[in-house]
Amino acid sequence: MTQTAIHIDNLTKQYDNGRGCRNVQITVGQGEAFGFLGPNGAGKSTLVKMLVGLITPTSGTASLFGDAIGTVAAKRHIGYLPELYRYQEWLTGSEVVRLHARLCGLDKQTTERRIPELLDRVGIGNRGKDRVKQYSKGMQQRLGLACALVADPPILFLDEPSSALDPVGRLDVRTLLRELKQEGKTIFLNSHLLEEVENICDRIALLNNGEILRHGTVQQVLHAQTRWLFKIGGYTPEILPWLIETSGVQLHRAESLPDGERNGGSMGDEIWLEAVIDNEQQVGLITTLIVNQGMTLYYVYPVRERLEEWFMEAVSGLSHRGEQE
Amino acid sequence: MNTIIGMTWKELLRKKVMLMTLVMTVLFLVLFWFIASTLTRDVPLSPTGAVDLVAQYAKGSTLLTLGFFFGSFILAFLVIFSSFSSISGEAEIGIMQATLTRPIPRWKWYIGRWLGYVTFGMLYALLLYVSIIIVTDIHTFVPGNLMVHIQSFLVYAMAVPILITLSLLGSTAFSALGNGVFMTMFYGAGWLGGMVEKFTSVMSLEPDIHQRLNNITGIISFLMPVDALQRKMMAIMLGFDDLAGMVEVGSSLTAGMGLGQVVSGSFIVYAVLYTVILLLWGMRRFNHKEL
């Protein structure tokens, strides 16, 4: 049975302006990658800051491998890359990592072995000899990852870990996170880069106005949204009710089409139909019925819903950041 | 904790505030050298033709008073400007968010920073103290023996832990800029209180006005004890207690030296308690600080 790495029970942080997060309940197993999503100001960073001991909860409890958050014991389990990452600019990159290693209680031998390894791993390499004030934002973010990893912690809290990186840097970070996951690290990922979350995380939660709106595995939240598109030639309006009745699938004219496509409507037009279908056998039945009716079937393909679309749909129409409507 | 102390030393050595302070110190010592050589050009002789020791003492005392008057400014500014942003500044720009999630209690971080600043400031204070004494000694007579100088140095250097403690406490409450302004104003208020004290000692004022000004300057000294300690340090160095045993001096001599009223030994105990209490208060605030 997987050990619980992060257990959050009704954790609440209430600020005077009404912001913060309320009654958050999440359990993350050891080795799991958990994605935490939400619009700006939803309270994601507030939750992470409580978990790493930077702010005190108003109510509720949480633990990391059974140790109450904020304690020295709990902090031994974590590596943290803050959203607002800056490091002592009067130190070199190597010295910053060394400082973090010493604060974690690593012995000198281990520290000196880990520093070049980590700097290479995060893509800083020989620039570790340079002062931090000469680093770009992206370099500082890479340095932050090295600091988070220096004590080889079992849990990583990463708050927007690639926000300052270029596309190559983002790919590097994604690869690094996959490796860390394979190594058995528990990853708690706050990110606006939904593709990153979709690629790495096993489970996700969506926070809005300080409350968890939805949560589940990435497959669960996306599976329900799988839809299929059919491009048909020689369409006649009476064919749609017949197709629905015969196949038992709720087909309808597609509303969202691939770029450059438009939906016809008259006799003989090319038309796009869509349906949410779980079973691929139903897709086979529909294509057979269309062809048997003498129509032309140009394309059939599943539109795999991206997390981005799910996210947009989930938060659309909601007030964000606690504004009064 | 050694890691935090070492980091603080490295910060002070590499930041420009240290470089600026060293440049200003050299400039000050050069200027002080010229003032000393100008003031001591004519060595007065007694009627018997020997060197007039009283005049030598007076010149040495004047030079030391002048040297430490400006030396205390330099020390205070190094201490204030190196530490005023250490907590709020680091929290504002995000440095602290990464370091305080490390497995160390917050009080250790706070004490480590405090010790780093204090040890560095004390070393600088020693350098400045010795430099002023050497320059004065080259040109004229420096009163006191080694024990006297150890005592007066310790009182002089008490400004370091006091100002660091206040600065760190202020940094837990105010923004970096706000704390810089607060510390400068607060230190300035203490200095102003000391100046008023010196003037009231030599001016002939109505007794009730004198009393009222004394009350005000007394309160200021309790709130910001650095200037009062500076006067105490000068009194120890110049041996006012010994002089008082030989001749009728009282406050007139200290006023004549530009020192005003000199606080008693109990004030040093008060200053130590003041520092300890503010240090504990700062630690408590830092433990509960939301980052």
PDB file of C-alpha atoms in Angstrom, chain B:
ATOM      1  CA  MET B   1      24.063  28.515  12.912  1.00  0.00           C
ATOM      2  CA  ASN B   2      27.684  28.842  11.760  1.00  0.00           C
ATOM      3  CA  THR B   3      26.424  28.595   8.184  1.00  0.00           C
ATOM      4  CA  ILE B   4      24.143  31.585   8.705  1.00  0.00           C
ATOM      5  CA  ILE B   5      26.861  33.600  10.438  1.00  0.00           C
ATOM      6  CA  GLY B   6      29.265  32.778   7.600  1.00  0.00           C
ATOM      7  CA  MET B   7      26.680  33.762   4.998  1.00  0.00           C
ATOM      8  CA  THR B   8      26.131  37.081   6.767  1.00  0.00           C
ATOM      9  CA  TRP B   9      29.879  37.805   6.810  1.00  0.00           C
ATOM     10  CA  LYS B  10      30.125  36.957   3.134  1.00  0.00           C
ATOM     11  CA  GLU B  11      27.189  39.276   2.426  1.00  0.00           C
ATOM     12  CA  LEU B  12      28.803  42.135   4.319  1.00  0.00           C
ATOM     13  CA  LEU B  13      32.182  41.641   2.692  1.00  0.00           C
ATOM     14  CA  ARG B  14      30.759  41.512  -0.820  1.00  0.00           C
ATOM     15  CA  LYS B  15      28.118  44.199  -0.603  1.00  0.00           C
ATOM     16  CA  LYS B  16      28.982  47.745  -1.531  1.00  0.00           C
ATOM     17  CA  VAL B  17      27.965  49.108   1.844  1.00  0.00           C
ATOM     18  CA  MET B  18      31.150  47.583   3.293  1.00  0.00           C
ATOM     19  CA  LEU B  19      33.307  48.977   0.521  1.00  0.00           C
ATOM     20  CA  MET B  20      31.756  52.410   0.960  1.00  0.00           C
ATOM     21  CA  THR B  21      32.277  52.246   4.713  1.00  0.00           C
ATOM     22  CA  LEU B  22      35.928  51.305   4.314  1.00  0.00           C
ATOM     23  CA  VAL B  23      36.499  54.130   1.827  1.00  0.00           C
ATOM     24  CA  MET B  24      34.768  56.577   4.171  1.00  0.00           C
ATOM     25  CA  THR B  25      36.780  55.230   7.111  1.00  0.00           C
ATOM     26  CA  VAL B  26      40.065  55.817   5.297  1.00  0.00           C
ATOM     27  CA  LEU B  27      38.946  59.331   4.328  1.00  0.00           C
ATOM     28  CA  PHE B  28      37.898  59.990   7.905  1.00  0.00           C
ATOM     29  CA  LEU B  29      41.221  58.762   9.302  1.00  0.00           C
ATOM     30  CA  VAL B  30      43.182  60.864   6.818  1.00  0.00           C
ATOM     31  CA  LEU B  31      41.120  63.913   7.784  1.00  0.00           C
ATOM     32  CA  PHE B  32      41.490  63.080  11.451  1.00  0.00           C
ATOM     33  CA  TRP B  33      45.260  62.787  11.008  1.00  0.00           C
ATOM     34  CA  PHE B  34      45.432  66.315   9.575  1.00  0.00           C
ATOM     35  CA  ILE B  35      43.197  67.735  12.292  1.00  0.00           C
ATOM     36  CA  ALA B  36      45.348  66.023  14.933  1.00  0.00           C
ATOM     37  CA  SER B  37      48.605  67.339  13.467  1.00  0.00           C
ATOM     38  CA  THR B  38      47.149  70.863  13.190  1.00  0.00           C
ATOM     39  CA  LEU B  39      45.813  70.939  16.751  1.00  0.00           C
ATOM     40  CA  THR B  40      49.024  69.590  18.276  1.00  0.00           C
ATOM     41  CA  ARG B  41      51.479  71.696  16.280  1.00  0.00           C
ATOM     42  CA  ASP B  42      52.378  73.936  19.222  1.00  0.00           C
ATOM     43  CA  VAL B  43      53.250  71.784  22.200  1.00  0.00           C
ATOM     44  CA  PRO B  44      52.748  74.026  25.231  1.00  0.00           C
ATOM     45  CA  LEU B  45      55.471  74.101  27.872  1.00  0.00           C
ATOM     46  CA  SER B  46      55.049  74.671  31.593  1.00  0.00           C
ATOM     47  CA  PRO B  47      56.781  77.678  33.248  1.00  0.00           C
ATOM     48  CA  THR B  48      59.657  75.343  34.104  1.00  0.00           C
ATOM     49  CA  GLY B  49      60.123  74.461  30.470  1.00  0.00           C
ATOM     50  CA  ALA B  50      58.699  70.937  30.715  1.00  0.00           C
ATOM     51  CA  VAL B  51      55.858  69.703  28.551  1.00  0.00           C
ATOM     52  CA  ASP B  52      52.579  70.909  30.026  1.00  0.00           C
ATOM     53  CA  LEU B  53      50.810  67.645  30.899  1.00  0.00           C
ATOM     54  CA  VAL B  54      47.471  69.308  31.617  1.00  0.00           C
ATOM     55  CA  ALA B  55      47.525  70.973  28.212  1.00  0.00           C
ATOM     56  CA  GLN B  56      48.567  67.664  26.612  1.00  0.00           C
ATOM     57  CA  TYR B  57      45.688  65.931  28.387  1.00  0.00           C
ATOM     58  CA  ALA B  58      43.264  68.606  27.224  1.00  0.00           C
ATOM     59  CA  LYS B  59      44.429  68.298  23.632  1.00  0.00           C
ATOM     60  CA  GLY B  60      44.353  64.524  23.706  1.00  0.00           C
ATOM     61  CA  SER B  61      40.863  64.583  25.221  1.00  0.00           C
ATOM     62  CA  THR B  62      39.617  67.056  22.636  1.00  0.00           C
ATOM     63  CA  LEU B  63      41.012  64.980  19.802  1.00  0.00           C
ATOM     64  CA  LEU B  64      39.542  61.753  21.161  1.00  0.00           C
ATOM     65  CA  THR B  65      36.164  63.407  21.727  1.00  0.00           C
ATOM     66  CA  LEU B  66      36.204  64.698  18.185  1.00  0.00           C
ATOM     67  CA  GLY B  67      37.407  61.369  16.754  1.00  0.00           C
ATOM     68  CA  PHE B  68      34.828  59.273  18.534  1.00  0.00           C
ATOM     69  CA  PHE B  69      32.039  61.765  17.843  1.00  0.00           C
ATOM     70  CA  PHE B  70      32.478  61.139  14.100  1.00  0.00           C
ATOM     71  CA  GLY B  71      33.653  57.553  14.579  1.00  0.00           C
ATOM     72  CA  SER B  72      30.373  56.671  16.235  1.00  0.00           C
ATOM     73  CA  PHE B  73      28.506  58.038  13.213  1.00  0.00           C
ATOM     74  CA  ILE B  74      30.468  55.865  10.831  1.00  0.00           C
ATOM     75  CA  LEU B  75      29.961  52.823  13.014  1.00  0.00           C
ATOM     76  CA  ALA B  76      26.238  53.472  13.351  1.00  0.00           C
ATOM     77  CA  PHE B  77      25.751  53.943   9.625  1.00  0.00           C
ATOM     78  CA  LEU B  78      27.647  50.757   8.773  1.00  0.00           C
ATOM     79  CA  VAL B  79      25.549  48.834  11.259  1.00  0.00           C
ATOM     80  CA  ILE B  80      22.218  50.355  10.202  1.00  0.00           C
ATOM     81  CA  PHE B  81      22.718  50.237   6.450  1.00  0.00           C
ATOM     82  CA  SER B  82      24.075  46.706   6.448  1.00  0.00           C
ATOM     83  CA  SER B  83      21.169  45.232   8.406  1.00  0.00           C
ATOM     84  CA  PHE B  84      18.050  47.338   7.897  1.00  0.00           C
ATOM     85  CA  SER B  85      16.692  45.187   5.061  1.00  0.00           C
ATOM     86  CA  SER B  86      17.853  41.813   6.305  1.00  0.00           C
ATOM     87  CA  ILE B  87      14.387  40.406   7.004  1.00  0.00           C
ATOM     88  CA  SER B  88      11.762  42.471   5.221  1.00  0.00           C
ATOM     89  CA  GLY B  89      14.040  43.080   2.228  1.00  0.00           C
ATOM     90  CA  GLU B  90      14.796  39.406   1.805  1.00  0.00           C
ATOM     91  CA  ALA B  91      11.137  38.545   2.286  1.00  0.00           C
ATOM     92  CA  GLU B  92      10.041  41.174  -0.238  1.00  0.00           C
ATOM     93  CA  ILE B  93      12.328  39.949  -2.997  1.00  0.00           C
ATOM     94  CA  GLY B  94      11.835  36.255  -2.217  1.00  0.00           C
ATOM     95  CA  ILE B  95      15.213  35.124  -0.870  1.00  0.00           C
ATOM     96  CA  MET B  96      13.755  34.136   2.467  1.00  0.00           C
ATOM     97  CA  GLN B  97      10.986  31.963   1.005  1.00  0.00           C
ATOM     98  CA  ALA B  98      13.499  29.381  -0.165  1.00  0.00           C
ATOM     99  CA  THR B  99      15.825  29.453   2.835  1.00  0.00           C
ATOM    100  CA  LEU B 100      13.223  29.371   5.605  1.00  0.00           C
ATOM    101  CA  THR B 101      11.715  26.148   4.308  1.00  0.00           C
ATOM    102  CA  ARG B 102      14.954  24.441   5.289  1.00  0.00           C
ATOM    103  CA  PRO B 103      14.913  22.256   8.415  1.00  0.00           C
ATOM    104  CA  ILE B 104      16.127  24.852  10.883  1.00  0.00           C
ATOM    105  CA  PRO B 105      14.046  26.627  13.521  1.00  0.00           C
ATOM    106  CA  ARG B 106      13.411  30.265  12.675  1.00  0.00           C
ATOM    107  CA  TRP B 107      14.987  31.493  15.898  1.00  0.00           C
ATOM    108  CA  LYS B 108      18.275  29.951  14.800  1.00  0.00           C
ATOM    109  CA  TRP B 109      18.116  31.883  11.557  1.00  0.00           C
ATOM    110  CA  TYR B 110      17.398  35.084  13.457  1.00  0.00           C
ATOM    111  CA  ILE B 111      20.170  34.562  15.999  1.00  0.00           C
ATOM    112  CA  GLY B 112      22.587  33.498  13.269  1.00  0.00           C
ATOM    113  CA  ARG B 113      21.952  36.690  11.340  1.00  0.00           C
ATOM    114  CA  TRP B 114      22.206  38.745  14.547  1.00  0.00           C
ATOM    115  CA  LEU B 115      25.507  37.140  15.518  1.00  0.00           C
ATOM    116  CA  GLY B 116      26.848  37.598  11.996  1.00  0.00           C
ATOM    117  CA  TYR B 117      26.089  41.316  11.974  1.00  0.00           C
ATOM    118  CA  VAL B 118      27.180  41.852  15.578  1.00  0.00           C
ATOM    119  CA  THR B 119      30.539  40.052  15.290  1.00  0.00           C
ATOM    120  CA  PHE B 120      31.310  41.863  12.070  1.00  0.00           C
ATOM    121  CA  GLY B 121      30.257  45.228  13.493  1.00  0.00           C
ATOM    122  CA  MET B 122      32.286  44.653  16.676  1.00  0.00           C
ATOM    123  CA  LEU B 123      35.369  43.845  14.625  1.00  0.00           C
ATOM    124  CA  TYR B 124      34.879  47.012  12.621  1.00  0.00           C
ATOM    125  CA  ALA B 125      34.333  48.954  15.861  1.00  0.00           C
ATOM    126  CA  LEU B 126      37.633  47.567  17.183  1.00  0.00           C
ATOM    127  CA  LEU B 127      39.429  48.582  14.003  1.00  0.00           C
ATOM    128  CA  LEU B 128      38.006  52.084  14.219  1.00  0.00           C
ATOM    129  CA  TYR B 129      38.674  52.394  17.937  1.00  0.00           C
ATOM    130  CA  VAL B 130      42.294  51.317  17.610  1.00  0.00           C
ATOM    131  CA  SER B 131      42.816  53.577  14.578  1.00  0.00           C
ATOM    132  CA  ILE B 132      41.524  56.657  16.421  1.00  0.00           C
ATOM    133  CA  ILE B 133      43.645  55.854  19.467  1.00  0.00           C
ATOM    134  CA  ILE B 134      46.773  55.301  17.346  1.00  0.00           C
ATOM    135  CA  VAL B 135      46.346  58.545  15.390  1.00  0.00           C
ATOM    136  CA  THR B 136      45.777  60.467  18.630  1.00  0.00           C
ATOM    137  CA  ASP B 137      48.686  58.757  20.354  1.00  0.00           C
ATOM    138  CA  ILE B 138      51.055  59.634  17.521  1.00  0.00           C
ATOM    139  CA  HIS B 139      50.199  63.308  17.874  1.00  0.00           C
ATOM    140  CA  THR B 140      49.571  63.781  21.567  1.00  0.00           C
ATOM    141  CA  PHE B 141      48.815  62.143  24.888  1.00  0.00           C
ATOM    142  CA  VAL B 142      46.171  59.406  25.174  1.00  0.00           C
ATOM    143  CA  PRO B 143      44.981  58.957  28.746  1.00  0.00           C
ATOM    144  CA  GLY B 144      44.249  55.583  30.290  1.00  0.00           C
ATOM    145  CA  ASN B 145      45.844  52.139  30.373  1.00  0.00           C
ATOM    146  CA  LEU B 146      44.942  48.862  28.625  1.00  0.00           C
ATOM    147  CA  MET B 147      42.197  47.964  31.123  1.00  0.00           C
ATOM    148  CA  VAL B 148      40.635  51.393  30.732  1.00  0.00           C
ATOM    149  CA  HIS B 149      40.689  50.996  26.954  1.00  0.00           C
ATOM    150  CA  ILE B 150      39.158  47.526  27.106  1.00  0.00           C
ATOM    151  CA  GLN B 151      36.344  48.914  29.251  1.00  0.00           C
ATOM    152  CA  SER B 152      35.767  51.965  27.117  1.00  0.00           C
ATOM    153  CA  PHE B 153      35.912  49.889  23.919  1.00  0.00           C
ATOM    154  CA  LEU B 154      33.268  47.505  25.241  1.00  0.00           C
ATOM    155  CA  VAL B 155      30.984  50.420  26.074  1.00  0.00           C
ATOM    156  CA  TYR B 156      31.709  52.025  22.684  1.00  0.00           C
ATOM    157  CA  ALA B 157      31.004  48.752  20.839  1.00  0.00           C
ATOM    158  CA  MET B 158      27.704  48.255  22.669  1.00  0.00           C
ATOM    159  CA  ALA B 159      26.233  50.479  19.979  1.00  0.00           C
ATOM    160  CA  VAL B 160      26.645  47.554  17.582  1.00  0.00           C
ATOM    161  CA  PRO B 161      24.376  44.967  19.281  1.00  0.00           C
ATOM    162  CA  ILE B 162      21.888  47.694  20.240  1.00  0.00           C
ATOM    163  CA  LEU B 163      21.523  49.039  16.711  1.00  0.00           C
ATOM    164  CA  ILE B 164      21.544  45.566  15.121  1.00  0.00           C
ATOM    165  CA  THR B 165      18.868  44.385  17.540  1.00  0.00           C
ATOM    166  CA  LEU B 166      16.700  47.416  16.802  1.00  0.00           C
ATOM    167  CA  SER B 167      17.298  47.120  13.085  1.00  0.00           C
ATOM    168  CA  LEU B 168      16.326  43.439  12.966  1.00  0.00           C
ATOM    169  CA  LEU B 169      13.275  44.081  15.124  1.00  0.00           C
ATOM    170  CA  GLY B 170      12.249  46.953  12.837  1.00  0.00           C
ATOM    171  CA  SER B 171      12.835  44.713   9.845  1.00  0.00           C
ATOM    172  CA  THR B 172      10.260  42.230  11.136  1.00  0.00           C
ATOM    173  CA  ALA B 173       7.675  45.027  11.218  1.00  0.00           C
ATOM    174  CA  PHE B 174       8.451  47.523   8.466  1.00  0.00           C
ATOM    175  CA  SER B 175       9.340  47.288   4.805  1.00  0.00           C
ATOM    176  CA  ALA B 176      13.033  47.520   3.923  1.00  0.00           C
ATOM    177  CA  LEU B 177      12.765  51.175   2.980  1.00  0.00           C
ATOM    178  CA  GLY B 178      10.526  51.958   5.950  1.00  0.00           C
ATOM    179  CA  ASN B 179      12.975  50.334   8.336  1.00  0.00           C
ATOM    180  CA  GLY B 180      15.896  52.236   6.831  1.00  0.00           C
ATOM    181  CA  VAL B 181      14.032  55.490   7.414  1.00  0.00           C
ATOM    182  CA  PHE B 182      12.921  54.386  10.895  1.00  0.00           C
ATOM    183  CA  MET B 183      16.431  53.436  11.978  1.00  0.00           C
ATOM    184  CA  THR B 184      18.023  56.605  10.637  1.00  0.00           C
ATOM    185  CA  MET B 185      15.372  58.775  12.295  1.00  0.00           C
ATOM    186  CA  PHE B 186      15.548  56.859  15.554  1.00  0.00           C
ATOM    187  CA  TYR B 187      19.311  57.016  15.707  1.00  0.00           C
ATOM    188  CA  GLY B 188      19.090  60.689  14.740  1.00  0.00           C
ATOM    189  CA  ALA B 189      16.645  61.292  17.592  1.00  0.00           C
ATOM    190  CA  GLY B 190      19.109  59.722  20.031  1.00  0.00           C
ATOM    191  CA  TRP B 191      21.898  61.890  18.669  1.00  0.00           C
ATOM    192  CA  LEU B 192      19.711  64.991  18.898  1.00  0.00           C
ATOM    193  CA  GLY B 193      18.866  64.119  22.509  1.00  0.00           C
ATOM    194  CA  GLY B 194      22.585  63.882  23.229  1.00  0.00           C
ATOM    195  CA  MET B 195      23.235  67.259  21.609  1.00  0.00           C
ATOM    196  CA  VAL B 196      20.466  68.912  23.628  1.00  0.00           C
ATOM    197  CA  GLU B 197      21.981  67.322  26.724  1.00  0.00           C
ATOM    198  CA  LYS B 198      25.398  68.810  25.894  1.00  0.00           C
ATOM    199  CA  PHE B 199      23.981  72.291  25.268  1.00  0.00           C
ATOM    200  CA  THR B 200      21.853  72.341  28.393  1.00  0.00           C
ATOM    201  CA  SER B 201      24.952  71.407  30.423  1.00  0.00           C
ATOM    202  CA  VAL B 202      26.795  74.582  29.379  1.00  0.00           C
ATOM    203  CA  MET B 203      23.893  77.022  28.963  1.00  0.00           C
ATOM    204  CA  SER B 204      22.461  78.919  31.893  1.00  0.00           C
ATOM    205  CA  LEU B 205      18.756  78.149  31.821  1.00  0.00           C
ATOM    206  CA  GLU B 206      15.859  78.606  34.197  1.00  0.00           C
ATOM    207  CA  PRO B 207      15.775  75.591  36.575  1.00  0.00           C
ATOM    208  CA  ASP B 208      12.329  74.396  35.391  1.00  0.00           C
ATOM    209  CA  ILE B 209      13.355  74.622  31.708  1.00  0.00           C
ATOM    210  CA  HIS B 210      16.547  72.794  32.539  1.00  0.00           C
ATOM    211  CA  GLN B 211      14.573  70.119  34.359  1.00  0.00           C
ATOM    212  CA  ARG B 212      12.089  69.766  31.507  1.00  0.00           C
ATOM    213  CA  LEU B 213      14.890  69.395  28.919  1.00  0.00           C
ATOM    214  CA  ASN B 214      16.629  66.887  31.154  1.00  0.00           C
ATOM    215  CA  ASN B 215      13.454  64.831  31.345  1.00  0.00           C
ATOM    216  CA  ILE B 216      13.094  64.861  27.563  1.00  0.00           C
ATOM    217  CA  THR B 217      16.711  63.919  26.926  1.00  0.00           C
ATOM    218  CA  GLY B 218      16.477  61.259  29.635  1.00  0.00           C
ATOM    219  CA  ILE B 219      13.511  59.639  27.937  1.00  0.00           C
ATOM    220  CA  ILE B 220      15.304  59.784  24.581  1.00  0.00           C
ATOM    221  CA  SER B 221      18.352  58.134  26.146  1.00  0.00           C
ATOM    222  CA  PHE B 222      16.199  55.325  27.487  1.00  0.00           C
ATOM    223  CA  LEU B 223      14.607  54.787  24.070  1.00  0.00           C
ATOM    224  CA  MET B 224      17.869  55.057  22.125  1.00  0.00           C
ATOM    225  CA  PRO B 225      20.751  54.511  24.563  1.00  0.00           C
ATOM    226  CA  VAL B 226      23.576  54.697  22.010  1.00  0.00           C
ATOM    227  CA  ASP B 227      24.480  58.373  22.465  1.00  0.00           C
ATOM    228  CA  ALA B 228      24.406  58.128  26.259  1.00  0.00           C
ATOM    229  CA  LEU B 229      26.734  55.116  26.073  1.00  0.00           C
ATOM    230  CA  GLN B 230      29.037  57.077  23.809  1.00  0.00           C
ATOM    231  CA  ARG B 231      29.334  59.763  26.513  1.00  0.00           C
ATOM    232  CA  LYS B 232      29.894  57.097  29.165  1.00  0.00           C
ATOM    233  CA  MET B 233      32.644  55.565  27.058  1.00  0.00           C
ATOM    234  CA  MET B 234      34.419  58.920  26.759  1.00  0.00           C
ATOM    235  CA  ALA B 235      34.126  59.461  30.504  1.00  0.00           C
ATOM    236  CA  ILE B 236      35.716  56.040  31.158  1.00  0.00           C
ATOM    237  CA  MET B 237      38.498  56.670  28.653  1.00  0.00           C
ATOM    238  CA  LEU B 238      39.304  60.142  29.888  1.00  0.00           C
ATOM    239  CA  GLY B 239      39.207  58.980  33.524  1.00  0.00           C
ATOM    240  CA  PHE B 240      36.631  61.481  34.816  1.00  0.00           C
ATOM    241  CA  ASP B 241      36.092  59.411  37.959  1.00  0.00           C
ATOM    242  CA  ASP B 242      39.798  59.723  38.839  1.00  0.00           C
ATOM    243  CA  LEU B 243      39.802  63.449  38.074  1.00  0.00           C
ATOM    244  CA  ALA B 244      36.725  63.972  40.189  1.00  0.00           C
ATOM    245  CA  GLY B 245      38.644  62.557  43.143  1.00  0.00           C
ATOM    246  CA  MET B 246      41.458  65.061  42.664  1.00  0.00           C
ATOM    247  CA  VAL B 247      39.645  68.251  41.779  1.00  0.00           C
ATOM    248  CA  GLU B 248      36.118  69.709  41.910  1.00  0.00           C
ATOM    249  CA  VAL B 249      34.763  68.835  38.517  1.00  0.00           C
ATOM    250  CA  GLY B 250      31.220  67.475  38.475  1.00  0.00           C
ATOM    251  CA  SER B 251      29.260  68.045  35.311  1.00  0.00           C
ATOM    252  CA  SER B 252      31.167  71.211  34.469  1.00  0.00           C
ATOM    253  CA  LEU B 253      34.222  69.267  33.332  1.00  0.00           C
ATOM    254  CA  THR B 254      32.229  66.784  31.244  1.00  0.00           C
ATOM    255  CA  ALA B 255      30.238  69.668  29.798  1.00  0.00           C
ATOM    256  CA  GLY B 256      33.481  71.383  29.002  1.00  0.00           C
ATOM    257  CA  MET B 257      34.555  68.302  27.082  1.00  0.00           C
ATOM    258  CA  GLY B 258      31.273  68.406  25.181  1.00  0.00           C
ATOM    259  CA  LEU B 259      29.936  65.324  26.905  1.00  0.00           C
ATOM    260  CA  GLY B 260      27.011  66.690  28.894  1.00  0.00           C
ATOM    261  CA  GLN B 261      25.709  64.497  31.722  1.00  0.00           C
ATOM    262  CA  VAL B 262      27.422  61.130  31.954  1.00  0.00           C
ATOM    263  CA  VAL B 263      25.167  58.188  32.753  1.00  0.00           C
ATOM    264  CA  SER B 264      25.923  55.881  35.671  1.00  0.00           C
ATOM    265  CA  GLY B 265      27.144  52.302  35.505  1.00  0.00           C
ATOM    266  CA  SER B 266      23.567  51.082  35.997  1.00  0.00           C
ATOM    267  CA  PHE B 267      22.744  52.499  32.599  1.00  0.00           C
ATOM    268  CA  ILE B 268      25.067  49.909  31.048  1.00  0.00           C
ATOM    269  CA  VAL B 269      23.063  47.182  32.780  1.00  0.00           C
ATOM    270  CA  TYR B 270      19.901  48.829  31.441  1.00  0.00           C
ATOM    271  CA  ALA B 271      21.385  48.876  27.914  1.00  0.00           C
ATOM    272  CA  VAL B 272      22.183  45.152  28.124  1.00  0.00           C
ATOM    273  CA  LEU B 273      18.661  44.350  29.313  1.00  0.00           C
ATOM    274  CA  TYR B 274      17.217  46.631  26.623  1.00  0.00           C
ATOM    275  CA  THR B 275      19.154  44.670  23.979  1.00  0.00           C
ATOM    276  CA  VAL B 276      18.157  41.263  25.328  1.00  0.00           C
ATOM    277  CA  ILE B 277      14.470  42.174  25.562  1.00  0.00           C
ATOM    278  CA  LEU B 278      14.375  43.646  22.051  1.00  0.00           C
ATOM    279  CA  LEU B 279      16.241  40.621  20.718  1.00  0.00           C
ATOM    280  CA  LEU B 280      13.693  38.245  22.237  1.00  0.00           C
ATOM    281  CA  TRP B 281      10.853  40.421  20.951  1.00  0.00           C
ATOM    282  CA  GLY B 282      12.319  40.395  17.449  1.00  0.00           C
ATOM    283  CA  MET B 283      12.752  36.628  17.565  1.00  0.00           C
ATOM    284  CA  ARG B 284       9.157  36.186  18.625  1.00  0.00           C
ATOM    285  CA  ARG B 285       7.916  38.443  15.829  1.00  0.00           C
ATOM    286  CA  PHE B 286      10.077  36.607  13.298  1.00  0.00           C
ATOM    287  CA  ASN B 287       8.773  33.221  14.458  1.00  0.00           C
ATOM    288  CA  HIS B 288       5.239  34.348  13.651  1.00  0.00           C
ATOM    289  CA  LYS B 289       6.043  36.341  10.532  1.00  0.00           C
ATOM    290  CA  GLU B 290       3.987  35.410   7.493  1.00  0.00           C
ATOM    291  CA  LEU B 291       6.109  35.057   4.411  1.00  0.00           C
TER     292      LEU B 291
END
